[in-house]
PDB file of C-alpha atoms in Angstrom:
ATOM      1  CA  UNK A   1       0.690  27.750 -13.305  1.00  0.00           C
ATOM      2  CA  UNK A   2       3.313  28.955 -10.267  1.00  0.00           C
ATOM      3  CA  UNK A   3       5.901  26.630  -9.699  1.00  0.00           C
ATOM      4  CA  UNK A   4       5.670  25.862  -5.770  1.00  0.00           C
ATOM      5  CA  UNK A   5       9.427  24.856  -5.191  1.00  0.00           C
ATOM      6  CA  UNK A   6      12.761  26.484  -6.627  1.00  0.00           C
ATOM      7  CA  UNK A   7      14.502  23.098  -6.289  1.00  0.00           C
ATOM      8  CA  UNK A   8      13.779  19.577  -4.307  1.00  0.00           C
ATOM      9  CA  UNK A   9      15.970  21.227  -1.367  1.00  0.00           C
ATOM     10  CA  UNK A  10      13.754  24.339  -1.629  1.00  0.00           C
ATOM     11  CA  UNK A  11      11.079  21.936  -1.482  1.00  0.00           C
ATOM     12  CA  UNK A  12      12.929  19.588   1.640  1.00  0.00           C
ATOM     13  CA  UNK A  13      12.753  22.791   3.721  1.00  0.00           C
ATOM     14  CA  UNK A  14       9.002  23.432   3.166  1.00  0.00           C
ATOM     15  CA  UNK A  15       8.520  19.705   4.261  1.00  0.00           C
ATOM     16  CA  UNK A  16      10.750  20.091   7.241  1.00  0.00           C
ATOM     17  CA  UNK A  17       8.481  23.120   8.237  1.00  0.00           C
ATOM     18  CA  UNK A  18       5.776  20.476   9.018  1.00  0.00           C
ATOM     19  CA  UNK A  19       7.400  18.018  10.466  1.00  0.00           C
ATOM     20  CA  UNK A  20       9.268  20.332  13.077  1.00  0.00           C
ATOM     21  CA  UNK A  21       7.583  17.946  16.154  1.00  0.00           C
ATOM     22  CA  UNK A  22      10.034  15.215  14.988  1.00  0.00           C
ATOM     23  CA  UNK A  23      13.339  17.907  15.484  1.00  0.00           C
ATOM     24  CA  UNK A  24      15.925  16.985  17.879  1.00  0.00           C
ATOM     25  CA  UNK A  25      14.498  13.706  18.901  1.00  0.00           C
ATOM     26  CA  UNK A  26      17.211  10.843  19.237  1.00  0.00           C
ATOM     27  CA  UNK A  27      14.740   8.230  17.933  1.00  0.00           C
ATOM     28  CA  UNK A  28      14.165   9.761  14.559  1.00  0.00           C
ATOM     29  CA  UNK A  29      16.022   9.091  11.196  1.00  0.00           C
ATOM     30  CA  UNK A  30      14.562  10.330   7.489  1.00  0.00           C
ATOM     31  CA  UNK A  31      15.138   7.792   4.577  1.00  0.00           C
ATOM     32  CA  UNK A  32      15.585   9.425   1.305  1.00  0.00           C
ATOM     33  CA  UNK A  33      14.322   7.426  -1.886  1.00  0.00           C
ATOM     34  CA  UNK A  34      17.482   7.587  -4.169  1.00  0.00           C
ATOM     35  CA  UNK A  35      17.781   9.399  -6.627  1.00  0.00           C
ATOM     36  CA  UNK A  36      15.825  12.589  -6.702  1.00  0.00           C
ATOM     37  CA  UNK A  37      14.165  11.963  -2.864  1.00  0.00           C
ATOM     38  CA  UNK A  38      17.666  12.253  -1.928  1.00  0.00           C
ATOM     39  CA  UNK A  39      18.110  16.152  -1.592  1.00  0.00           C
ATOM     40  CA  UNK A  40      14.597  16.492  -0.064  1.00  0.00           C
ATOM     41  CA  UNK A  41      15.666  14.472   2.811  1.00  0.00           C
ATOM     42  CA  UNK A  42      18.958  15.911   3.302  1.00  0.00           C
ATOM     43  CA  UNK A  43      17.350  19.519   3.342  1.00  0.00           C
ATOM     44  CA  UNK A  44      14.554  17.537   6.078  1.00  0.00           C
ATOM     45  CA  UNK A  45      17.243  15.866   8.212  1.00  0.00           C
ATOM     46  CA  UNK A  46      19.572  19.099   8.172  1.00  0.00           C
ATOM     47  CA  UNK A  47      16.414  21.332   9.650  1.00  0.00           C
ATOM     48  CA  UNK A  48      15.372  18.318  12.044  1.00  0.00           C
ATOM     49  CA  UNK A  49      18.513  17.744  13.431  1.00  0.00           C
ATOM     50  CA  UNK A  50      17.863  14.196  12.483  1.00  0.00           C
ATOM     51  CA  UNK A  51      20.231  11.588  11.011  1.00  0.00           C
ATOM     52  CA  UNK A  52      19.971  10.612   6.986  1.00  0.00           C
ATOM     53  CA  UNK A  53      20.002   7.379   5.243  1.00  0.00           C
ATOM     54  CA  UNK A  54      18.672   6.007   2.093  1.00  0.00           C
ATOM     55  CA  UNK A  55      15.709   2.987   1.455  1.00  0.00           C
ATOM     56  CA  UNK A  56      16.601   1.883  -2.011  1.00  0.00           C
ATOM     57  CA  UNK A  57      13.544   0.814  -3.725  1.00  0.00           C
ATOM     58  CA  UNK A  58      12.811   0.759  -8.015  1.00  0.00           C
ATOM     59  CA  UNK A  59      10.074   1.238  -9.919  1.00  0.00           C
ATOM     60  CA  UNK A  60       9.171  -1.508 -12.165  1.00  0.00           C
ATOM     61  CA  UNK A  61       8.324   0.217 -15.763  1.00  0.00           C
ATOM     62  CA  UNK A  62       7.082  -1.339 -18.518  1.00  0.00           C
ATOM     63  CA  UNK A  63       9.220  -2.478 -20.981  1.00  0.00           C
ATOM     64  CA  UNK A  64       9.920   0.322 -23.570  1.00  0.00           C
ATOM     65  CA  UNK A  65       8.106   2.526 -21.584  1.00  0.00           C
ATOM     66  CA  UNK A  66       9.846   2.946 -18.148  1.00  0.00           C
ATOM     67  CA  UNK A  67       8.109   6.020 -17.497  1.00  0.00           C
ATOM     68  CA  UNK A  68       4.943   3.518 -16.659  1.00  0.00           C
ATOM     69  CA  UNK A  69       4.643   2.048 -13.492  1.00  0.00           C
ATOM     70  CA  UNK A  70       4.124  -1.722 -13.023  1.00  0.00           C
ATOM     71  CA  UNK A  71       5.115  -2.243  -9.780  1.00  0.00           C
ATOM     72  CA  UNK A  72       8.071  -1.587  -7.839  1.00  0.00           C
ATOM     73  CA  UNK A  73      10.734  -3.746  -6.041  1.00  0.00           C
ATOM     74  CA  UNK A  74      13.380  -4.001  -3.568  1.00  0.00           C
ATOM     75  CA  UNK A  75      16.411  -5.371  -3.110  1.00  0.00           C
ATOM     76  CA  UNK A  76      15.459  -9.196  -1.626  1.00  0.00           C
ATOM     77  CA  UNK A  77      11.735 -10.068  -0.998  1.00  0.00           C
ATOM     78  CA  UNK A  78       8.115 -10.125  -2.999  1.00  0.00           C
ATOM     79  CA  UNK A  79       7.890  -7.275  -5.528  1.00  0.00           C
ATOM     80  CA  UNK A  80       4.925  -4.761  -5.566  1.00  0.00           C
ATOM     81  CA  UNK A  81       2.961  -5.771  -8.258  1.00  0.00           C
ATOM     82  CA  UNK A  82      -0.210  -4.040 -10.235  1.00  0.00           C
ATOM     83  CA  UNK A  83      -1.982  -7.480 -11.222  1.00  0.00           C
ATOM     84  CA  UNK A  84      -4.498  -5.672 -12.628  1.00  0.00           C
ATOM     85  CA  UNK A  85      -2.176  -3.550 -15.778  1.00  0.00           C
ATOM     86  CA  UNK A  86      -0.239  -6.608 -15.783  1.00  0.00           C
ATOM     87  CA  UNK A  87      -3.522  -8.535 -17.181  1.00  0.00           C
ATOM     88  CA  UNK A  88      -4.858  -6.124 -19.392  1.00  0.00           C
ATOM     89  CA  UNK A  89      -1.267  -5.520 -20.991  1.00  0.00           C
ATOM     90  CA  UNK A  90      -0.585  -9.118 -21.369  1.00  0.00           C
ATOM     91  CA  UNK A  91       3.210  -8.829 -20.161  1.00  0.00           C
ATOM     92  CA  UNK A  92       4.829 -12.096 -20.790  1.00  0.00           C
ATOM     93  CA  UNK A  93       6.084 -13.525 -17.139  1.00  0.00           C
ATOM     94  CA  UNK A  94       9.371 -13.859 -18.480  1.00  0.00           C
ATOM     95  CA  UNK A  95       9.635 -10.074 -20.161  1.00  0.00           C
ATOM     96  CA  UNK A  96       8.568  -9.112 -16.123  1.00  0.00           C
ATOM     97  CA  UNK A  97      11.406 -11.298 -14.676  1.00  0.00           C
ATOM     98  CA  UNK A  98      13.667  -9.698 -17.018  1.00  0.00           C
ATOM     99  CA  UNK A  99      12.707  -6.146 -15.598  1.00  0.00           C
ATOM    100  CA  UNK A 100      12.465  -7.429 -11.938  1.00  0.00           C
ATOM    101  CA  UNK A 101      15.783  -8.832 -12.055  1.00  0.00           C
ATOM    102  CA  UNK A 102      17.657  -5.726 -13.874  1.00  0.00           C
ATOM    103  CA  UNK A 103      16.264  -3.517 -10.983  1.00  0.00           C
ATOM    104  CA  UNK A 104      17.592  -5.418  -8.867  1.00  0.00           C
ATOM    105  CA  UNK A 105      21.319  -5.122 -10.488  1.00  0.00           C
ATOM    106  CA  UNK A 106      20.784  -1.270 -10.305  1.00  0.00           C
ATOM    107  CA  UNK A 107      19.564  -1.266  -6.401  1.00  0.00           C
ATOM    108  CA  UNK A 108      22.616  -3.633  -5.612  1.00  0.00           C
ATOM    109  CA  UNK A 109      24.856  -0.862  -7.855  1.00  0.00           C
ATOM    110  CA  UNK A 110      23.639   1.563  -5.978  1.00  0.00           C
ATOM    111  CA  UNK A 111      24.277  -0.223  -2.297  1.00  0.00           C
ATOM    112  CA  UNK A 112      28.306  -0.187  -3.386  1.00  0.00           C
ATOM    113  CA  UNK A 113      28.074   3.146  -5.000  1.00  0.00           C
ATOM    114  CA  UNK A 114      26.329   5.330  -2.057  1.00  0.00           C
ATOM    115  CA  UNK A 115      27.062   3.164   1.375  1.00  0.00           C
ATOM    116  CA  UNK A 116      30.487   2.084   0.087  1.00  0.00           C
ATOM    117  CA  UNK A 117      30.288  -0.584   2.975  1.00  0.00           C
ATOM    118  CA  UNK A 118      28.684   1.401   5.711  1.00  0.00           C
ATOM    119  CA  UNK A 119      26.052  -1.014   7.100  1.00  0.00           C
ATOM    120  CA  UNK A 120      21.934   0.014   6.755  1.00  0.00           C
ATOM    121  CA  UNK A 121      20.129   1.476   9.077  1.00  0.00           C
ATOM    122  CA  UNK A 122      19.002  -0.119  12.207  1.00  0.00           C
ATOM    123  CA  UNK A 123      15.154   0.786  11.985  1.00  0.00           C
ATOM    124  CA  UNK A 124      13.306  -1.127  14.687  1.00  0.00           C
ATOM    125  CA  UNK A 125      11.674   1.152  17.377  1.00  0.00           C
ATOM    126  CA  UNK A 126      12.867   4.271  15.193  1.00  0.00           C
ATOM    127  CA  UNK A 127      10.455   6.878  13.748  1.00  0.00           C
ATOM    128  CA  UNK A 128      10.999   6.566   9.656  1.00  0.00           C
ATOM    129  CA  UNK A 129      10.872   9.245   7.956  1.00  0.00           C
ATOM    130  CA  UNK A 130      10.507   8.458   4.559  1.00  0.00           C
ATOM    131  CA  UNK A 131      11.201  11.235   1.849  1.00  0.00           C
ATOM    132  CA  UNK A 132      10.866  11.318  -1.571  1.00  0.00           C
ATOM    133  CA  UNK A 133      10.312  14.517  -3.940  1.00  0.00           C
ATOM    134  CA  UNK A 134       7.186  13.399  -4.852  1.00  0.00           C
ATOM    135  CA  UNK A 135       4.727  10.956  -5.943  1.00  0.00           C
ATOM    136  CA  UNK A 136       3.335   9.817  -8.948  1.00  0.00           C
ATOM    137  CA  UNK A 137       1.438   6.451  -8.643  1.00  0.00           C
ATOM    138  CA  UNK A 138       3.061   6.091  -5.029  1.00  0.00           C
ATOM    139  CA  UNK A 139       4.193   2.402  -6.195  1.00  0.00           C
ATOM    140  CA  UNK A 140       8.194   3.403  -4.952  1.00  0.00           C
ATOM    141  CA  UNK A 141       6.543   4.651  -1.855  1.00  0.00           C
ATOM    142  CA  UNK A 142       4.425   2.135  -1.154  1.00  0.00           C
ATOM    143  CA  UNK A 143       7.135  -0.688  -1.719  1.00  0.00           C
ATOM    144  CA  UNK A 144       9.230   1.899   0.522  1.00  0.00           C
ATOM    145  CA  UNK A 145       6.436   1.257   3.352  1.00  0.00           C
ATOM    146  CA  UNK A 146       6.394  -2.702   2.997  1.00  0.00           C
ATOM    147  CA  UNK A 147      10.335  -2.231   3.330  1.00  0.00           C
ATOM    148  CA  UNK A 148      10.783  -0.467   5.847  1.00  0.00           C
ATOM    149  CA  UNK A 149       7.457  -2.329   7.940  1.00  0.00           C
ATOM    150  CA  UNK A 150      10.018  -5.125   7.804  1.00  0.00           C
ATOM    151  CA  UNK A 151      12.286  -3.304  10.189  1.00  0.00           C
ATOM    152  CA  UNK A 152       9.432  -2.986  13.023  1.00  0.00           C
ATOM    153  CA  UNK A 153      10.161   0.657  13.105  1.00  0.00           C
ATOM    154  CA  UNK A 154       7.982   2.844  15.759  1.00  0.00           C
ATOM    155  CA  UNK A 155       6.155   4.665  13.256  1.00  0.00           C
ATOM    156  CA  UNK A 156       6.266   5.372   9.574  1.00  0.00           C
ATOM    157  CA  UNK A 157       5.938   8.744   7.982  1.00  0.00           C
ATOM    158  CA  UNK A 158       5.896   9.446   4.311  1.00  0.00           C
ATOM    159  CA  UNK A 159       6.986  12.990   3.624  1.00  0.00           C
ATOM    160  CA  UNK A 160       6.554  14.357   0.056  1.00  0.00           C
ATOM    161  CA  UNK A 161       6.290  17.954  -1.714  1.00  0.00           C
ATOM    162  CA  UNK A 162       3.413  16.923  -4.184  1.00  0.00           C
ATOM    163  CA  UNK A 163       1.200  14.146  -5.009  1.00  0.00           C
ATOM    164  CA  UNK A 164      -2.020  13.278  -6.871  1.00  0.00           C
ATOM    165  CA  UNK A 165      -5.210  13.331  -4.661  1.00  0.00           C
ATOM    166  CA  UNK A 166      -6.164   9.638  -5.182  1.00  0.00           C
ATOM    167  CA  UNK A 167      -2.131   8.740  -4.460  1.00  0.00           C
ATOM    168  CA  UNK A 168      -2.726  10.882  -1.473  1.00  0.00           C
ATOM    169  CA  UNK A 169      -5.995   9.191  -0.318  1.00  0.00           C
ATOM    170  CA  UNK A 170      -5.029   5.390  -1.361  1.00  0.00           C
ATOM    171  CA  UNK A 171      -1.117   6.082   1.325  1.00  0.00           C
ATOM    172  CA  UNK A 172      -2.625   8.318   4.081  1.00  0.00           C
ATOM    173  CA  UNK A 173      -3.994   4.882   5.567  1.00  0.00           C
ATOM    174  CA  UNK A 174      -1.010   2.874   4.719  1.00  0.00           C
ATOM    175  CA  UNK A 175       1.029   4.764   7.128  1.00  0.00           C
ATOM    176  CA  UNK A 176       0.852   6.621  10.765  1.00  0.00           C
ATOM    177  CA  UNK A 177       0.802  10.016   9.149  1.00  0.00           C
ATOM    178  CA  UNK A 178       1.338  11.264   5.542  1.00  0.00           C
ATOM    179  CA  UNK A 179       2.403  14.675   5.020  1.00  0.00           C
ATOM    180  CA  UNK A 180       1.726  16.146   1.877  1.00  0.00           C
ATOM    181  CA  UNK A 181       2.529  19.814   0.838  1.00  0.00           C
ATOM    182  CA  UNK A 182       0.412  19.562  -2.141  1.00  0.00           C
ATOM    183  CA  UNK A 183      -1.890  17.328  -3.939  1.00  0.00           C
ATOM    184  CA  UNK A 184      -3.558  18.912  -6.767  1.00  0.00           C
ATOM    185  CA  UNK A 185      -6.318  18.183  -9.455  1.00  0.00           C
ATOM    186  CA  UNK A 186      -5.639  17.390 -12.201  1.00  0.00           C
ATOM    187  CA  UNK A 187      -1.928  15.915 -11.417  1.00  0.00           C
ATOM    188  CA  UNK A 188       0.087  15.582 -14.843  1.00  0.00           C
ATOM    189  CA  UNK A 189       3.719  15.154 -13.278  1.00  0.00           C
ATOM    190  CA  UNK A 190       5.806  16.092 -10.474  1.00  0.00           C
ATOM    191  CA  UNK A 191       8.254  17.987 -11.901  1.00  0.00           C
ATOM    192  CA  UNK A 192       5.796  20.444 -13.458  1.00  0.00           C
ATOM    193  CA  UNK A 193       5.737  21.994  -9.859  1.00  0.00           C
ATOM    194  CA  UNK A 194       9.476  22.829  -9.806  1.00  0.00           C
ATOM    195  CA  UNK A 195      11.477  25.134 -11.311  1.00  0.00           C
ATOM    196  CA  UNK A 196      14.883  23.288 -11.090  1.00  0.00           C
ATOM    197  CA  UNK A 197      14.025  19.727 -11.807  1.00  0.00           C
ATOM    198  CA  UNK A 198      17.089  18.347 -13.405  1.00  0.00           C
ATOM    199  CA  UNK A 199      18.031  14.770 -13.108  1.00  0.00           C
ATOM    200  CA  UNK A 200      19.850  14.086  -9.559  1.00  0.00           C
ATOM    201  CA  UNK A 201      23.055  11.850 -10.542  1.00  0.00           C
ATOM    202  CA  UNK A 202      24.734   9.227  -8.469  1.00  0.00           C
ATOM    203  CA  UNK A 203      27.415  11.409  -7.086  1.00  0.00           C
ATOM    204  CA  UNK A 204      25.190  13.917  -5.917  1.00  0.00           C
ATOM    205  CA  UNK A 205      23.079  11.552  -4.110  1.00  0.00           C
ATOM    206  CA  UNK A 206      27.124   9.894  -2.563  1.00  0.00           C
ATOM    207  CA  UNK A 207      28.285  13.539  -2.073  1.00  0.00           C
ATOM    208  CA  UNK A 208      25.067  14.127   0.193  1.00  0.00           C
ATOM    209  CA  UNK A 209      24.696  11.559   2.020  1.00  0.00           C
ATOM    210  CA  UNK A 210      28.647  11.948   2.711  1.00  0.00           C
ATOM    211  CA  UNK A 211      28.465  15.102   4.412  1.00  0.00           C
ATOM    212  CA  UNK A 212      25.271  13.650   6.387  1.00  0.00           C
ATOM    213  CA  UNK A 213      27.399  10.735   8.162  1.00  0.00           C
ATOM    214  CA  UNK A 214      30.142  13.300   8.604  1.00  0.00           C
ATOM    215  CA  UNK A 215      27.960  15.439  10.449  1.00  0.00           C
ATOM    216  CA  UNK A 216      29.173  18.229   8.218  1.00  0.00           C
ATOM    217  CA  UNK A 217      26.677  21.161   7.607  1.00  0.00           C
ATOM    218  CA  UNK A 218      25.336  22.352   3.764  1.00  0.00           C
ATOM    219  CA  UNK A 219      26.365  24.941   3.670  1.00  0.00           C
ATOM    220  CA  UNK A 220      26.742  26.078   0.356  1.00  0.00           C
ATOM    221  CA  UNK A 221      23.581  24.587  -0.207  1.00  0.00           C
ATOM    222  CA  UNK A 222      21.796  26.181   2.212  1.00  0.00           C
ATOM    223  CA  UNK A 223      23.159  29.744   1.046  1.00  0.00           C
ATOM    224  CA  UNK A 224      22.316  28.183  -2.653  1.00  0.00           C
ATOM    225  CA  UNK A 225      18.171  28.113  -1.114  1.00  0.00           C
ATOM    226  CA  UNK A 226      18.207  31.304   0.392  1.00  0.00           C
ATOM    227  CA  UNK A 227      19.541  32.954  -3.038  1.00  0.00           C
ATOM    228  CA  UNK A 228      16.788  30.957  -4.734  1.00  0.00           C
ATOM    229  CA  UNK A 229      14.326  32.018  -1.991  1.00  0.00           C
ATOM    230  CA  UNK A 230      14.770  35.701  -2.224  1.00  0.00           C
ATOM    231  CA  UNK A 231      14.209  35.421  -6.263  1.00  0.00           C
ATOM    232  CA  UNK A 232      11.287  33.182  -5.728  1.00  0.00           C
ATOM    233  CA  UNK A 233       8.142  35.581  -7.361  1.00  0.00           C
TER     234      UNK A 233
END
């Protein structure tokens, strides 16, 4: 199998190659989904010309298995829920609560630990980009969407390297346009289509979206993608 991306900003720039209408407009800003969407949207909003933030959103796993999506959740308001696994698994309401409300500790973590203060973004009227470095079983995304629909942006636009087909399908109608650099058949995991897929830690995500409010450019990083370009085979 070839490995489409060298790294999620390898992959950011392929994205940003299709979204190149949105460059240099005032009313655009591209929301990264902390932690690994994080890179992807800096390399988006660094090629666009357009300003960065973050959406923080969880995914809901089952207990002892977070790998395995129950829903997802933000940081105030209704989670995203998948009534239907929820039945057949029989989670105890209280065992869900429990999971719901320790996501919630994490996204408030993360508020302190990447804004340090600053204020969120002011989305109404805005075109969202929303950026993540993949999807799975689109249930961050999607609770993403609901989020961000809160704002009364403009329009919404998910952004993503890879995806499944059916993840693909079930969001293109969700949102005013989807783009999706790959969705293949059979999907087993998003990381299979990366070389580099190590975790993304807090401070990278900080240190990123640092030098995006400075208005400072990458570029170590982007000299880091062109020496993983010209090795790419």
């Amino acid at each position: 199998m070839r490995r489409l991306f060298n790294n999620r900003l390898h992959a950011g720039k392929l994205l940003a190659g299709r979204l190149h209408s949105y460059a240099g407009r005032d009313d655009v800003i591209v929301l990264g989904l902390p932690r690994g969407g994080v890179p992807t949207a800096f390399a988006v909003a660094e090629d666009l010309a357009a300003p960065l933030d973050v959406l923080l959103v969880r995914k809901l796993g089952l207990p002892g298995y977070p790998e395995y999506a129950i829903g997802a959740v933000a940081g105030e308001g209704p989670c995203l829920l998948n009534l239907e696994e929820l039945r057949l698994l029989g989670m105890p309401a209280a065992a869900l609560n429990e999971e719901v409300d320790r996501e919630r500790e994490e996204i408030a973590r993360r508020e302190v630990r990447y804004r340090g203060g600053r204020p969120p973004p002011q989305l109404r009227d805005r075109i969202v980009l929303l950026v993540d470095d993949g999807m799975a079983t689109g249930a961050t995304m999607r609770m993403a969407i609901l989020v961000a629909r809160q704002a009364r942006p403009a329009k919404i636009i998910v952004a993503v390297p890879v995806a499944p087909q059916e993840v693909y399908r079930a969001l293109a109608g969700e949102v005013d346009a989807l783009v999706c650099l790959h969705t293949p058949h059979p999907f087993h995991s998003v990381g299979e289509w990366y070389r580099d897929f190590e975790q993304v830690g807090d401070e990278e995500v900080a240190s990123l979206l640092a030098r995006a409010w400075r208005g400072v450019a990458g570029a170590t990083i982007s000299t880091r993608i062109c020496r993983n370009n010209s090795t790419a085979g």
